[in-house]
Tab-separated table of C-alpha atoms in Angstrom:
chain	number	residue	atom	x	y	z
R	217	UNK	CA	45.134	14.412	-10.358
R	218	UNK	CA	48.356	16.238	-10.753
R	219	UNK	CA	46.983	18.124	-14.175
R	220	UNK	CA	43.939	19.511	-11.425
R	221	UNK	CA	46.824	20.438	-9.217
R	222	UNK	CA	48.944	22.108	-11.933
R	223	UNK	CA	46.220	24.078	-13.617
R	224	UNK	CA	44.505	25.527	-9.879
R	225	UNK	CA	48.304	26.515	-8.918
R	226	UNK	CA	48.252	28.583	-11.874
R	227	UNK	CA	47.604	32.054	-11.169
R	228	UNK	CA	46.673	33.278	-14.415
R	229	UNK	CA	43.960	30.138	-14.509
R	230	UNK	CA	42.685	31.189	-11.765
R	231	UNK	CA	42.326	34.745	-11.776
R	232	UNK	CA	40.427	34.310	-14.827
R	233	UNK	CA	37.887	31.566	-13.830
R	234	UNK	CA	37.546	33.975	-10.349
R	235	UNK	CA	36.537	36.618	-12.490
R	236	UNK	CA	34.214	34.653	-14.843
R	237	UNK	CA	32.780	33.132	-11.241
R	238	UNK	CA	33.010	36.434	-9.442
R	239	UNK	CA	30.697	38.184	-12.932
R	240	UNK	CA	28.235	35.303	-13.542
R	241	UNK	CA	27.310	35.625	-9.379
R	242	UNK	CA	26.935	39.139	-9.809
R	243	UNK	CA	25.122	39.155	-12.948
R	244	UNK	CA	22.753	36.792	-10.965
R	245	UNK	CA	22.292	38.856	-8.247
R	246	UNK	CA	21.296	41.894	-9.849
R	247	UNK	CA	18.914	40.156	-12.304
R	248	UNK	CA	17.133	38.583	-9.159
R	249	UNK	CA	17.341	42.268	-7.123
R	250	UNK	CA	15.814	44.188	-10.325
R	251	UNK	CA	13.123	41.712	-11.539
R	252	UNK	CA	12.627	40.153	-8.017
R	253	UNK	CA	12.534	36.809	-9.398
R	254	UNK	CA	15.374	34.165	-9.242
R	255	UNK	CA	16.705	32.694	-12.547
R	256	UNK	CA	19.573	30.276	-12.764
R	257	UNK	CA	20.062	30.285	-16.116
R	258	UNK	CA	21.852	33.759	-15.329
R	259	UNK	CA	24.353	31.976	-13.544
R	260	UNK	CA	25.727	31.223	-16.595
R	261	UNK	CA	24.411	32.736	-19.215
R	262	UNK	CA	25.710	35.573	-21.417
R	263	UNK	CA	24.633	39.458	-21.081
R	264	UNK	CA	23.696	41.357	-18.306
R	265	UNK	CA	25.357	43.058	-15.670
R	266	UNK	CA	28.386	42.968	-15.055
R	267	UNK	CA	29.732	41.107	-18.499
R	268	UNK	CA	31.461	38.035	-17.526
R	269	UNK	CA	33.348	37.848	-20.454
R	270	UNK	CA	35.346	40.948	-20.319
R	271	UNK	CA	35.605	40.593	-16.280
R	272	UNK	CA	37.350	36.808	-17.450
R	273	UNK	CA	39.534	38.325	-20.343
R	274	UNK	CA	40.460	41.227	-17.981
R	275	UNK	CA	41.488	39.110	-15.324
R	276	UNK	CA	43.683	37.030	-17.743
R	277	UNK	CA	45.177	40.142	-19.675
R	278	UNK	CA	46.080	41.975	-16.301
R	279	UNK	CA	47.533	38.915	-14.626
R	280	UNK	CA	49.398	37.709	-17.434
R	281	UNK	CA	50.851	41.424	-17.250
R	282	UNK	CA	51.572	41.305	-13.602
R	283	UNK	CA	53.178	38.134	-13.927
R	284	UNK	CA	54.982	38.273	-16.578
R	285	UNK	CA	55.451	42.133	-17.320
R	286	UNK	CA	53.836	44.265	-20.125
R	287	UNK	CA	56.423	43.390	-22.526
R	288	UNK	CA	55.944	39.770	-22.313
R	289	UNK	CA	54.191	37.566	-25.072
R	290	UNK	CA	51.553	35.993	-22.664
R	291	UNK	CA	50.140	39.796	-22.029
R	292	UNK	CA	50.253	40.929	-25.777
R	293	UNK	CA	48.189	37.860	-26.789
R	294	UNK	CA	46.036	38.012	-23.279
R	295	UNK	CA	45.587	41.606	-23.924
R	296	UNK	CA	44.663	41.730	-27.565
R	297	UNK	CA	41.806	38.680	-26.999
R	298	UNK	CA	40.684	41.031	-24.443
R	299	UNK	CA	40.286	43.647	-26.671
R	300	UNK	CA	38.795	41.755	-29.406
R	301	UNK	CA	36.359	39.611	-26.899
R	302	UNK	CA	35.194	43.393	-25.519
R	303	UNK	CA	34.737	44.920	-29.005
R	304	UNK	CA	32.662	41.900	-29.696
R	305	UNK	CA	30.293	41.848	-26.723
R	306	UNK	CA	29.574	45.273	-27.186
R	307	UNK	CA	28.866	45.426	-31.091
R	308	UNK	CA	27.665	42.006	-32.597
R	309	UNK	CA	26.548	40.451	-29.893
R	310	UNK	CA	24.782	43.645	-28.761
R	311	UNK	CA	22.814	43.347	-32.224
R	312	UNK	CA	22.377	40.456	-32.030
R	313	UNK	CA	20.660	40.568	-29.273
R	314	UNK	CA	18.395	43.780	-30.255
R	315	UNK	CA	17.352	41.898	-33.762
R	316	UNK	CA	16.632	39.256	-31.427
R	317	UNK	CA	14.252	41.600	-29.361
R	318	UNK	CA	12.437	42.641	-32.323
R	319	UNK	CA	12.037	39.230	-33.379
R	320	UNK	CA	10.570	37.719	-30.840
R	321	UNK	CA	8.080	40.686	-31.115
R	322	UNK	CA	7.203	39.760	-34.497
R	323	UNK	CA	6.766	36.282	-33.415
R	324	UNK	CA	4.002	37.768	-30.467
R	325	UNK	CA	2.186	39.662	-33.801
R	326	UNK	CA	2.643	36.283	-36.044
R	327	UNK	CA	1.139	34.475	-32.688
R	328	UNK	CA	-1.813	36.452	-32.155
R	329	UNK	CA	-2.710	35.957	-35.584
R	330	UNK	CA	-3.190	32.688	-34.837
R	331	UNK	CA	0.469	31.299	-36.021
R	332	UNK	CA	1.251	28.101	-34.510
R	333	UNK	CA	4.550	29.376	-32.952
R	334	UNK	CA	5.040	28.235	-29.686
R	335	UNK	CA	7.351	30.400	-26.844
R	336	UNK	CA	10.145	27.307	-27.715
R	337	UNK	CA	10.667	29.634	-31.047
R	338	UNK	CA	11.767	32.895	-29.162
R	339	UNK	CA	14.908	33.863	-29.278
R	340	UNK	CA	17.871	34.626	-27.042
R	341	UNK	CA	17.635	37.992	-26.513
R	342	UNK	CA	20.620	38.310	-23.139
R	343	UNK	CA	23.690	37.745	-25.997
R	344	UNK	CA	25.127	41.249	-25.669
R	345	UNK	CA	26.337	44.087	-23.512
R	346	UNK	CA	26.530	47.849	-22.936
R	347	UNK	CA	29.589	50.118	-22.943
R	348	UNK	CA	28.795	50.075	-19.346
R	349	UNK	CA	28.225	46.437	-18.503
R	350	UNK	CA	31.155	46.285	-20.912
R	351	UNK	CA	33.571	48.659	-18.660
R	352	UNK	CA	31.960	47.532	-14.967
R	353	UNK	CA	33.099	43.552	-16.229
R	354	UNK	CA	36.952	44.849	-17.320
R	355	UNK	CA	37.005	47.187	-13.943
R	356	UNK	CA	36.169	44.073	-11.959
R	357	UNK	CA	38.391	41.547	-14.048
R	358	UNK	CA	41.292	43.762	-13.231
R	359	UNK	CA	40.424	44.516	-9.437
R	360	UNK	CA	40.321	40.560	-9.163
R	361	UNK	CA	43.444	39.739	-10.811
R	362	UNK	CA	45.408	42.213	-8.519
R	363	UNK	CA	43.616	40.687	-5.281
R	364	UNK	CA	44.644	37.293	-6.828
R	365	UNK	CA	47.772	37.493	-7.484
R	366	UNK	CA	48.221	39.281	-4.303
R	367	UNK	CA	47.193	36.708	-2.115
R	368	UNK	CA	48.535	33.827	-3.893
């Protein structure tokens, strides 16, 4: 009980789980308002709008920095996986997710051909992100961890 206690008293913890929380409800949200249908898999799923995992790195890097300062150790390393989980989201996952798009449109031709694929076989085509959903998730991360570690 004492490790629960610990890790929720620690404010870089939980700046970065509120932003990954704070994201994935969002993301949810605006899925359900633009397709008008509700699906919880978004609540925690990757892609979409905003991305949860630069709003989580953001929160940790900017935190970490207001914590600790911007010459500390915990910011360099909080800030560089930051930078490397953003680069990521927004170039291999992002094509990932496009090949997976086209894909899963091949699979539709190979289908109506009379292929025995069934819809199991798609693919996962929410793996990526914009630049934008990219920059809206780091904005966010780093409004969060300022409320945060305000308030606590």
């Amino acid at each position: 009980m004492n490790f629960l206690i610990e890790m929720f008293s620690n404010k870089i913890f939980v700046c970065a789980v509120s932003g990954w929380l704070t994201a994935q409800i969002l993301k949810t949200l605006i899925h359900t308002l633009f397709t008008k249908k509700f699906i919880a898999e978004r609540l925690v799923g990757s892609g979409g709008m905003p991305s949860s995992h630069s709003c989580t790195v953001c929160a940790l890097a900017t935190s970490a920095g207001i914590l600790y300062g911007p010459s500390s150790f915990e910011f360099a390393i909080s800030l560089i996986l930051a930078l490397i989980v953003m680069y990521d989201a927004i170039g291999v996952r992002r094509e990932t997710g496009i090949q997976a798009k086209i894909l899963n449109e091949m699979l539709d031709v190979f289908a109506d051909m009379g292929s025995d694929m069934s819809p199991q076989d798609k693919l996962k085509e929410f793996v990526g992100h914009t630049p934008l959903q990219v920059a809206i998730g780091a904005i966010l991360g780093i409004l969060i961890a300022f409320m945060v570690c305000s308030v606590l």
